[in-house]
Short mmCIF file of C-alpha atoms and ligand atoms in Angstrom, two decimals:
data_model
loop_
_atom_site.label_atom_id
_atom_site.label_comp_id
_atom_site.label_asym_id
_atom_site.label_seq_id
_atom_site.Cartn_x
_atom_site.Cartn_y
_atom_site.Cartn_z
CA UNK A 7 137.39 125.36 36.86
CA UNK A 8 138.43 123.10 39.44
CA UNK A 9 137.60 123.66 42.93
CA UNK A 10 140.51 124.38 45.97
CA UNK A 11 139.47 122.59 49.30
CA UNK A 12 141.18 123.22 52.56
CA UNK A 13 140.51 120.31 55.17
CA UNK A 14 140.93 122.35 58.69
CA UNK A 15 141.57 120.14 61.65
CA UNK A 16 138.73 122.02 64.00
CA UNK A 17 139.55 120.87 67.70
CA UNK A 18 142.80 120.27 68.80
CA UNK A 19 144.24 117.79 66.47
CA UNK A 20 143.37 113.80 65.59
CA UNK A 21 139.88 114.94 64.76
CA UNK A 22 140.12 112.00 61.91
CA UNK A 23 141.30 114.38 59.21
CA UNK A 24 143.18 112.25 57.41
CA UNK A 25 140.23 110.30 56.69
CA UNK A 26 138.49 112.75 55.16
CA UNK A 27 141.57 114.06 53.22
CA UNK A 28 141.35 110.32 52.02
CA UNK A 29 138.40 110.10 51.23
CA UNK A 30 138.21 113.79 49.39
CA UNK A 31 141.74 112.55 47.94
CA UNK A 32 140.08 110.00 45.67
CA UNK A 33 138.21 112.99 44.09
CA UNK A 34 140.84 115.49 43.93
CA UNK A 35 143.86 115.81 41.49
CA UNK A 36 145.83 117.05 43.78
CA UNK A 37 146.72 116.77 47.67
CA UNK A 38 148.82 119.41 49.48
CA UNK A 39 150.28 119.56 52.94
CA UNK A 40 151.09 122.80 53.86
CA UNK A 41 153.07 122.67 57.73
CA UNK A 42 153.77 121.16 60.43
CA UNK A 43 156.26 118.05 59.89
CA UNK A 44 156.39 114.61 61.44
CA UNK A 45 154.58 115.53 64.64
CA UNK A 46 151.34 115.09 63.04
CA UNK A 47 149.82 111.44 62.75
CA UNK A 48 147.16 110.49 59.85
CA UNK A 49 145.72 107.17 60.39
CA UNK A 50 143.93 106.18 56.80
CA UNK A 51 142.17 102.66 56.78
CA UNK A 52 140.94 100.41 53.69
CA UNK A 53 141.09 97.27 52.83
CA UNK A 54 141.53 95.92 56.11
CA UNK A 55 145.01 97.97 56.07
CA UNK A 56 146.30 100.66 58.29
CA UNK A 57 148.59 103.26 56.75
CA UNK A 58 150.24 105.39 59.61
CA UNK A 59 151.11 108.78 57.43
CA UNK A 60 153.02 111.69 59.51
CA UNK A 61 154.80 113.64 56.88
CA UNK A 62 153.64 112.60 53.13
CA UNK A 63 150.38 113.30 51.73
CA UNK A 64 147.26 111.59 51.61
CA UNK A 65 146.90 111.26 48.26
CA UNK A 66 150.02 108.57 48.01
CA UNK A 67 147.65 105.86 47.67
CA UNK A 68 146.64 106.93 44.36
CA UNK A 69 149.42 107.01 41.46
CA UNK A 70 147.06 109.65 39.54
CA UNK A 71 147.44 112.08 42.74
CA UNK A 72 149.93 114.62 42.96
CA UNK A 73 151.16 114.85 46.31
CA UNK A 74 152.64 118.33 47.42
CA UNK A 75 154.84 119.01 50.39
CA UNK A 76 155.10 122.66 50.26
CA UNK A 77 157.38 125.66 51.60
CA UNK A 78 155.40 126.07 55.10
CA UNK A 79 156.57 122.56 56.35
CA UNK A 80 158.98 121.62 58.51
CA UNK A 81 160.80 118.39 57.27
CA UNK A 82 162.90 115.69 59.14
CA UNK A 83 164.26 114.34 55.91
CA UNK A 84 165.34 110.90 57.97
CA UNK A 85 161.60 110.38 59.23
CA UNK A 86 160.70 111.14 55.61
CA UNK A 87 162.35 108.24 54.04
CA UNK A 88 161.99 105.63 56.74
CA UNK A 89 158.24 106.23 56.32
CA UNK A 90 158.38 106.19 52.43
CA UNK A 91 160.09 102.49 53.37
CA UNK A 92 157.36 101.98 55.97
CA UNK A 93 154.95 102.61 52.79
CA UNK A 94 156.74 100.23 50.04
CA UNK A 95 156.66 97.11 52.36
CA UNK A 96 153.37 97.92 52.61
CA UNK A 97 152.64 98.12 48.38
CA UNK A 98 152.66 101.63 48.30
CA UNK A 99 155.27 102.48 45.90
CA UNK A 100 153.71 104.16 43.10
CA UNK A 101 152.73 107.56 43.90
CA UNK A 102 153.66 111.25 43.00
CA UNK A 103 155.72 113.43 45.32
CA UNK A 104 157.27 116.96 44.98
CA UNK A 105 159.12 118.67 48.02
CA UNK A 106 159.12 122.51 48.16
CA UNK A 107 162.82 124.00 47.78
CA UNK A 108 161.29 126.32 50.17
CA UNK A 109 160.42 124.19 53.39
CA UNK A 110 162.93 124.13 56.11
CA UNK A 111 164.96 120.60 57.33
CA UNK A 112 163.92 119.56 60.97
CA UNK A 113 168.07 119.02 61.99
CA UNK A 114 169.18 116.35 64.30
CA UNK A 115 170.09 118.88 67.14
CA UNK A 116 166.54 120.12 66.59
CA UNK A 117 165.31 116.98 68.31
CA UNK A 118 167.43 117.33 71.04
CA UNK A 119 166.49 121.17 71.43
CA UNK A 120 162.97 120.16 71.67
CA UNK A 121 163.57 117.22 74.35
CA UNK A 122 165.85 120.07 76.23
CA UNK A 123 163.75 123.40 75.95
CA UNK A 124 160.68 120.72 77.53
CA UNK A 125 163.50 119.87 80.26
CA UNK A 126 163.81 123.19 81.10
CA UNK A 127 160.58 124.36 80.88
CA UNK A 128 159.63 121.67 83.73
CA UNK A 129 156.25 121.80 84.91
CA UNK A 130 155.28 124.48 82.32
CA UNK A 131 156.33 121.67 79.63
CA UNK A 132 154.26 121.91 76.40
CA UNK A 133 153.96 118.21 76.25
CA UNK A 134 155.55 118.11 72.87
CA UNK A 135 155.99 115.51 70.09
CA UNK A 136 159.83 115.58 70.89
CA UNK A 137 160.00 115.60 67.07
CA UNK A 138 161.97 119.33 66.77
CA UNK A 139 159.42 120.62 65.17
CA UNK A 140 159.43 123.76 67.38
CA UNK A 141 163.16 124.05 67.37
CA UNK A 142 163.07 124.01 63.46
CA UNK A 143 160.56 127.04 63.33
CA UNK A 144 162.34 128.72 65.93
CA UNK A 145 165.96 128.38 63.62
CA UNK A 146 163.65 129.84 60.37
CA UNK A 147 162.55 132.52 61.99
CA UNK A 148 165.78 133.14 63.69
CA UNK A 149 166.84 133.37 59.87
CA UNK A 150 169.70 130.20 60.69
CA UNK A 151 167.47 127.13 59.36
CA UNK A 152 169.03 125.11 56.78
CA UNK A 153 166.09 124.73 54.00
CA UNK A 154 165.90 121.76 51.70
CA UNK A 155 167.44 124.14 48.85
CA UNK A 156 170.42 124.11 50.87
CA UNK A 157 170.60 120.65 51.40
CA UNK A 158 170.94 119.72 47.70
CA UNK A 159 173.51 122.72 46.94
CA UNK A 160 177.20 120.92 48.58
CA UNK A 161 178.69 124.27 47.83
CA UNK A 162 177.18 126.55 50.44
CA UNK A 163 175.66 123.76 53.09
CA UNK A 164 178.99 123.83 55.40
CA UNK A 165 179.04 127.50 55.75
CA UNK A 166 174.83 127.37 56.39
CA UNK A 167 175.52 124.58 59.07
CA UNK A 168 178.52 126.36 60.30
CA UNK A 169 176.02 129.21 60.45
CA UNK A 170 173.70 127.15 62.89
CA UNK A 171 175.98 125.55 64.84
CA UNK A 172 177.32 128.88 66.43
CA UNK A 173 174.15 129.19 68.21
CA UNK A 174 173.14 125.48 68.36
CA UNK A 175 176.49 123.98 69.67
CA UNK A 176 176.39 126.97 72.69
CA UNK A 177 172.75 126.25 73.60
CA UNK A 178 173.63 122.88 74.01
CA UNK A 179 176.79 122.97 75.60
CA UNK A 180 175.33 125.55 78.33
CA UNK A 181 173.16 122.95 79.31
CA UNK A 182 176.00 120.30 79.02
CA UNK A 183 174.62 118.19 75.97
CA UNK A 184 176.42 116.83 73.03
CA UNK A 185 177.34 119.20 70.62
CA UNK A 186 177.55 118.64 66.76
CA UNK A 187 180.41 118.50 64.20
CA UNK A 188 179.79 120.63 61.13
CA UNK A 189 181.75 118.25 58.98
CA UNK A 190 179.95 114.93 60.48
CA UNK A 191 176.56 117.07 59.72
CA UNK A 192 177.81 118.07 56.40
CA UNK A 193 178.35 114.63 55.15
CA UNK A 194 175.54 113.06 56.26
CA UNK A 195 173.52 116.48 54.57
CA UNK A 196 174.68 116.22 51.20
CA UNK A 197 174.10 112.44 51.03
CA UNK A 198 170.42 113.35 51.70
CA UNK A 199 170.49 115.96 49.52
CA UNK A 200 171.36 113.83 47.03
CA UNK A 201 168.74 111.17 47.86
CA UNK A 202 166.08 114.23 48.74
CA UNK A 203 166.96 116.10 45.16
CA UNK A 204 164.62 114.17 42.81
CA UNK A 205 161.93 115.29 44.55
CA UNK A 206 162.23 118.63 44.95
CA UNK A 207 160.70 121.88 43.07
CA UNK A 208 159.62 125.07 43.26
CA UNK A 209 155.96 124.03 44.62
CA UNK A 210 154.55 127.81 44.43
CA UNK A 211 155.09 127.28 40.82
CA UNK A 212 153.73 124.18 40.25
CA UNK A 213 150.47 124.69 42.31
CA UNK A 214 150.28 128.27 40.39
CA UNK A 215 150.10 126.09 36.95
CA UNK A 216 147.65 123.08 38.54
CA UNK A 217 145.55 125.48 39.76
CA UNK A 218 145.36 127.17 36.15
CA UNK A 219 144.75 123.93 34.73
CA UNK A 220 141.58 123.38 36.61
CA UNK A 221 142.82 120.77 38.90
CA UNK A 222 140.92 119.69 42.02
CA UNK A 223 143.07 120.09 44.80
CA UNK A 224 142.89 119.30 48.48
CA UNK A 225 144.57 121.11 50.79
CA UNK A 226 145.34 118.98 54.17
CA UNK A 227 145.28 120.75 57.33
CA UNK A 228 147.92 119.00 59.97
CA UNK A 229 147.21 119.65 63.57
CA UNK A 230 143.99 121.59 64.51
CA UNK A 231 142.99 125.31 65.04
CA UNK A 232 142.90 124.82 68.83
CA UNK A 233 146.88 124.44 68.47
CA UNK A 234 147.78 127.09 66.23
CA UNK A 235 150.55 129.51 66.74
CA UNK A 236 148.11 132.62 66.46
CA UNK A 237 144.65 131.61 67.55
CA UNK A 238 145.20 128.38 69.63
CA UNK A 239 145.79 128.30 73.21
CA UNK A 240 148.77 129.96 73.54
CA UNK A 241 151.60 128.70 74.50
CA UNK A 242 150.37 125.13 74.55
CA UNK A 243 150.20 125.19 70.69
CA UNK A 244 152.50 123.69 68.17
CA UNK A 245 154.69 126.51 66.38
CA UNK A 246 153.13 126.49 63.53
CA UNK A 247 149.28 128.09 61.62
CA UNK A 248 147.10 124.95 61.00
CA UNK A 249 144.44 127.91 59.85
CA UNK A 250 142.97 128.24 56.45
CA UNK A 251 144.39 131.52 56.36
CA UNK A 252 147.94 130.18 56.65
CA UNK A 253 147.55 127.81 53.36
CA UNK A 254 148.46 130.63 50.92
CA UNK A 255 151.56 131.98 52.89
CA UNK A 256 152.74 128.49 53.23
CA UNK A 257 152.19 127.15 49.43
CA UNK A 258 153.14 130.49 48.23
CA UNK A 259 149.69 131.08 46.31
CA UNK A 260 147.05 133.83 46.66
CA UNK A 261 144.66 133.43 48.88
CA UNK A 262 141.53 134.40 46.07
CA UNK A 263 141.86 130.18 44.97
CA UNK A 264 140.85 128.95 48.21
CA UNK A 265 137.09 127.79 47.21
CA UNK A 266 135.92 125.75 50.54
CA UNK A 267 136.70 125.45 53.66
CA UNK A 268 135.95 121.97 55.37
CA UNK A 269 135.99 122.28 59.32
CA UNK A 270 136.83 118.54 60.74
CA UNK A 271 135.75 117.82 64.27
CA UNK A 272 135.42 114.51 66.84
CA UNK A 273 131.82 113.88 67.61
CA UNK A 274 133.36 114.24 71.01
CA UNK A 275 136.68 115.95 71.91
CA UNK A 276 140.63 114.93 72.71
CA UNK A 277 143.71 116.54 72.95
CA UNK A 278 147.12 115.36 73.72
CA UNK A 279 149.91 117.06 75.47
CA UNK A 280 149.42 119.77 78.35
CA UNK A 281 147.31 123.20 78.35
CA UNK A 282 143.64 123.88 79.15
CA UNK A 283 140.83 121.64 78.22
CA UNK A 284 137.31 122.77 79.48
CA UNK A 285 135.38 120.46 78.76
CA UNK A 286 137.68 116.75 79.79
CA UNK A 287 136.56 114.62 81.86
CA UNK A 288 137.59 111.17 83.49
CA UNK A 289 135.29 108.72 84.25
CA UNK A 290 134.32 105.14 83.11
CA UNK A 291 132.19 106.66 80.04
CA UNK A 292 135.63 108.90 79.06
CA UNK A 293 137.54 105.53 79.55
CA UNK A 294 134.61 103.64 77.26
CA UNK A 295 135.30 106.57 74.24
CA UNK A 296 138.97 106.17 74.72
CA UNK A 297 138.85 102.51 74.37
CA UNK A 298 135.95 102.27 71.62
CA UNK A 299 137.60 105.47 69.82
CA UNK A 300 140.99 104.10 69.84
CA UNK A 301 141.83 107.70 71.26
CA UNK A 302 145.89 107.01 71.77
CA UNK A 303 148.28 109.47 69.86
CA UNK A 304 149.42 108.41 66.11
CA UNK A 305 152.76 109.87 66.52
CA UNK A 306 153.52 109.19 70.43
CA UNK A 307 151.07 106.34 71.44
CA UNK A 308 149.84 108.78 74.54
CA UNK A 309 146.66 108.33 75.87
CA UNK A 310 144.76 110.96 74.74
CA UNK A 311 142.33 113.06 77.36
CA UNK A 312 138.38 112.93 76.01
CA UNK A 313 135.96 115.64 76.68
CA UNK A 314 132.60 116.45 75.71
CA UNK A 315 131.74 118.59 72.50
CA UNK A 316 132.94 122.04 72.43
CA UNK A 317 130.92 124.32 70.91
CA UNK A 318 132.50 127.66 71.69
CA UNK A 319 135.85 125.97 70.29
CA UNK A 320 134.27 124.95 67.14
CA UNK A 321 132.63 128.98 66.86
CA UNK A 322 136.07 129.80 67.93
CA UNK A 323 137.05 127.90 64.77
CA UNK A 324 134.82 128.65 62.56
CA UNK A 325 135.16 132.02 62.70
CA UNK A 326 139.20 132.21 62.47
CA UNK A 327 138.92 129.61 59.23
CA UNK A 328 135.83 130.91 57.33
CA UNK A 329 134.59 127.40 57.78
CA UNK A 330 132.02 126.91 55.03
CA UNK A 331 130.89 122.65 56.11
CA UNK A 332 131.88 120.86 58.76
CA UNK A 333 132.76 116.94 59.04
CA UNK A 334 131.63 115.28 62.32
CA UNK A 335 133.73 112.04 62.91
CA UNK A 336 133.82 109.08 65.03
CA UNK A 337 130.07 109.37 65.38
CA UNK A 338 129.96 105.59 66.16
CA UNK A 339 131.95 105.73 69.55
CA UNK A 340 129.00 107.54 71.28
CA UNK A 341 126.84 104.97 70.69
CA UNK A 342 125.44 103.41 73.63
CA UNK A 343 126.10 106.53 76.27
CA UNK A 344 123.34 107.19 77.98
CA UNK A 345 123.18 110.71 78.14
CA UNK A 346 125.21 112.72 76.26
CA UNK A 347 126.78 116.68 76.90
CA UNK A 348 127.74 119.55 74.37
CA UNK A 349 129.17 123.03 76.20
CA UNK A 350 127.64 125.75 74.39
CA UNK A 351 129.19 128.66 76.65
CA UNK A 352 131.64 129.52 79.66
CA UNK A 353 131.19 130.79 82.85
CA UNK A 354 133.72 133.24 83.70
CA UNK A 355 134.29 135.33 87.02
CA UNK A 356 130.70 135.06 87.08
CA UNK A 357 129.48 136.01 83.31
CA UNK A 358 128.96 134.07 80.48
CA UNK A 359 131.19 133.92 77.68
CA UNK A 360 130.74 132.76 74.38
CA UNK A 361 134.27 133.11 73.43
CA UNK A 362 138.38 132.03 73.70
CA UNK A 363 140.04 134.21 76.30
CA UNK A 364 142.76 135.73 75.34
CA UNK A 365 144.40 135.14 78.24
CA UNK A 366 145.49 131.68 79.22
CA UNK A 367 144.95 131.64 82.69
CA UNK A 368 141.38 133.04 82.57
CA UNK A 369 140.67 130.23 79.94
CA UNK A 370 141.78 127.64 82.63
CA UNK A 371 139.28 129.58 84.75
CA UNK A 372 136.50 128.94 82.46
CA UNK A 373 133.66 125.87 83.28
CA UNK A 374 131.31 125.21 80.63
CA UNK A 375 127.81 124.78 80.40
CA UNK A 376 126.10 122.43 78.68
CA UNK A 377 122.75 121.18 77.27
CA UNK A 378 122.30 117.23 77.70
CA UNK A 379 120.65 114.83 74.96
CA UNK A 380 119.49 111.76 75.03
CA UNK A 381 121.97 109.33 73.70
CA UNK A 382 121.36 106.27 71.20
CA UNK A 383 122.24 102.45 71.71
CA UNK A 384 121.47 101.56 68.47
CA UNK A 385 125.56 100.39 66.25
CA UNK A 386 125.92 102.71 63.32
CA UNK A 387 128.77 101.36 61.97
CA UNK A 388 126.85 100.66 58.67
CA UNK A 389 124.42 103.03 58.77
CA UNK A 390 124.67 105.13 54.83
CA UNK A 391 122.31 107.92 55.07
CA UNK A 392 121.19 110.45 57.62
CA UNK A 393 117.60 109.02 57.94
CA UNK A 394 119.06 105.54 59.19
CA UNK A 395 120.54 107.03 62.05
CA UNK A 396 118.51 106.85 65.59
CA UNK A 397 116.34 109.89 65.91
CA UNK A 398 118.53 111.12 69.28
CA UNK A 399 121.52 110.93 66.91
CA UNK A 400 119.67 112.76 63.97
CA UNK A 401 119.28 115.35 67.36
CA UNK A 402 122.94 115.40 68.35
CA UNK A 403 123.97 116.29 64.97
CA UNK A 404 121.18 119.05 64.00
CA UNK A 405 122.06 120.60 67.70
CA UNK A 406 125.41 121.24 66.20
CA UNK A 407 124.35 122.37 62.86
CA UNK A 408 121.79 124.76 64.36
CA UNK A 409 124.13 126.38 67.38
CA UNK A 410 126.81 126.61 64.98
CA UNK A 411 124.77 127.92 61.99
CA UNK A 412 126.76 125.60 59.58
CA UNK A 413 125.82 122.67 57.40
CA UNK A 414 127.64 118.91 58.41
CA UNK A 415 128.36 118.09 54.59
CA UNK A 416 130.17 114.72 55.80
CA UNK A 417 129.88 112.24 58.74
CA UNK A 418 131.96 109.01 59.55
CA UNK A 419 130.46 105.97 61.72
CA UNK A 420 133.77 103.85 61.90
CA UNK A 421 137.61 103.87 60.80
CA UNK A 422 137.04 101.96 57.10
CA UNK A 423 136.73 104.65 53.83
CA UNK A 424 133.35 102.29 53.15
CA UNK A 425 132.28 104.23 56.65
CA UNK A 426 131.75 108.20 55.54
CA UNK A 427 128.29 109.30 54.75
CA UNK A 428 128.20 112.51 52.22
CA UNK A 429 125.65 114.68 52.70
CA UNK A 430 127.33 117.28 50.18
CA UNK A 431 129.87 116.69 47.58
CA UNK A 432 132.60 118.95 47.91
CA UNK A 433 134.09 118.21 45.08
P1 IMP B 17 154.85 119.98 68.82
O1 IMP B 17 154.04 120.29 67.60
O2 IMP B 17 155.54 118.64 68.77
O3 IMP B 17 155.78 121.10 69.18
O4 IMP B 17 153.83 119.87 70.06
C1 IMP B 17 153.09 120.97 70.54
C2 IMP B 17 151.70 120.54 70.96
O5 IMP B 17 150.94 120.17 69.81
C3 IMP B 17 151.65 119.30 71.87
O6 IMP B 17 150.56 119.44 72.75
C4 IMP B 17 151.41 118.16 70.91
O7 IMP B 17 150.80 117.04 71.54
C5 IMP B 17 150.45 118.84 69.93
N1 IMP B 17 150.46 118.25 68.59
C6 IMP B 17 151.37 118.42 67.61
N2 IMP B 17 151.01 117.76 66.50
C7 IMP B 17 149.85 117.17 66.76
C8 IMP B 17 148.95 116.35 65.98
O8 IMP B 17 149.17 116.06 64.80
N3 IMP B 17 147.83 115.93 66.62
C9 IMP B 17 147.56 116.28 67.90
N4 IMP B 17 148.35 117.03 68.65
C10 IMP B 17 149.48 117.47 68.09
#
């Protein structure tokens, strides 16, 4: 019987899971994203190439993968092609690819509802992707999003846009933005459709039958826990679950064929966009991870903030996914600092907390406390086993292992696939 992985993004996203989901990918059968859309950023290395992926999955690079994009994504169908383009210049043009029937279409207006709602929202902004990806959940649960089986049926897509625009076309015009055509829209929607259609498929079905087939199958978290709808931090999260617990609802599977849970964190921590961040700092050793890291957004190019380790996120997280292994990455950037910090609890009002508040403004209240080790100078980069690293690394990591009562089962000294030691095959 196969096995049914779900890689969890354990911080707050760009903890290097696309990576592992690469690495995994060359083992599995078959790679699944699950939600989220074109916000998310995947930088996958080898051969000396760099492959930017945002919406496909990471098992394109291997024409014996079956790549699944299924019902719990939100899909700018635009972004998806130019991408797939992005790919073929680059070689990759042989590769497996069904679309869920199911998932919803991240519209044009979306993207300016997103740009406005952060307008409005002024200093309270989110700090979004500007890619509409909140916009597009907000339409599906508002029960007026136009979903990729719409797209491809010409018969009923006017009266769904039509539908839309009622509310779409009044939001905007309130706040004296262009409105949209239905008719332009239409057109443009069932030439898509028509380009979209080969690819799509019931994907509930199809995962229903790999799954019964014994297929290995890796399910790719977008995004990290730290953002999720539910159990991030609320409401500077994206609008969608990047938790284990969301795969089934969002593939349309039961959640008895999840097998393993794979927790993927930063040997150090970033976020971009607003909200609270306990542990960031900004000084010339933040600047040094940044730089050494490459720690600028995938999708938007930001600078992202660095902070140390966060210990009571990744309990946080391991808690709300089941996480059964966890994946430290980017081990390699904290070589050569000197002393190194990992927060292990909060002080709150005057107690200490090992937990998320609740409440957003008593998170921002929180200061962590932290144990220091001594760092390492020694480059990793090529380091292939555990016992080559420096002992004060071998320290870092076991310090994690033993405060979060969970085994690392993968770490990853540089950006190349060549650079990920296994310390437990997962599949
Ligand atoms: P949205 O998902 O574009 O609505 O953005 C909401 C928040 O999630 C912002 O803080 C974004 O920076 C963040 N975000 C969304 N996708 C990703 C990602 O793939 N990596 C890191 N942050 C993300």
């Amino acid at each position: 019987m196969g096995k049914r992985v779900v890689v969890i993004g354990s911080q707050w996203g760009d903890e290097g899971k696309g990576k592992i989901t690469d690495f995994l990918a060359s083992k599995a059968d078959v790679v699944v994203r699950s939600q989220g859309g074109n916000n998310a950023g995947h930088t996958i290395t080898f051969d000396n190439k760099k492959f930017a992926l945002h919406l496909v999955p990471s098992g394109v690079f291997n024409p014996n993968i079956i790549n699944i994009m299924a019902s719990g994504m939100v899909i700018n169908p635009v972004a998806l092609f130019e991408e797939l383009n992005i790919l073929n210049k680059q070689g990759i043009n042989n590769y497996r690819l069904y679309i869920s029937n199911r998932a919803h279409i991240v519209m044009p207006y979306h993207l300016d509802l997103d740009e406005l709602y952060e307008e409005l929202k002024g200093e309270e902004a989110v700090g979004t992707t500007k890619k509409g990806i909140g916009p597009a959940y907000m339409d599906k649960v508002a029960r007026i999003g136009i979903r990729v089986a719409d797209i491809i049926d010409s018969n009923t897509l006017l009266q769904k846009i039509r539908n839309n625009l009622i509310f779409t076309n009044m939001i905007l015009k309130a706040n004296n933005k262009k409105t949209y055509s239905e008719e332009i829209l239409y057109d443009e929607f069932v030439k898509i459709g028509k380009q979209i259609e080969p690819f799509v498929i019931d994907t509930s079905i199809l995962l229903e039958e790999l799954i019964h087939e014994g297929k290995n199958i890796l399910f790719e978290g977008a995004q990290g826990t730290m953002l999720c709808i539910d159990h991030g931090t609320y409401p500077f999260v994206t609008s969608s679950s990047p938790t284990a617990a969301s795969i089934p609802l969002n593939c349309g599977i039961t959640g008895n064929y999840i097998t393993d849970v794979l927790g993927v964190t930063k040997a150090y921590t970033t976020r971009v966009g607003e909200g609270v961040f306990p542990t960031e700092f900004e000084d010339e050793t933040s600047k040094k991870i940044r730089i050494t890291g490459n720690e600028f957004g995938t999708t938007t190019r930001r600078p992202r903030r660095i902070g140390w380790l966060d210990l009571v996120v990744l309990k946080h997280v391991k808690r709300v996914n089941g996480l059964n292994g966890l994946s430290i990455m980017l081990l390699d950037v904290l070589s050569g600092i000197e002393e190194l910090k990992i927060c292990t609890s909060y002080e709150l009002n005057g107690k200490t907390i090992d937990y998320i508040p609740a409440n957003y403004d008593e998170y921002k209240k929180c200061i962590p406390n932290y144990i220091n080790l001594k760092g390492w100078k020694e480059d990793i980069s090529k380091v292939k086993s555990f016992e080559e690293l420096p002992i004060n690394c071998q320290k870092y990591l076991t310090t994690i292992e033993e405060i979060l009562d969970i085994k690392i089962t993968v770490f990853s000294v540089g950006p190349d696939r060549e650079q990920t030691v296994t310390l437990k095959n997962i599949f």
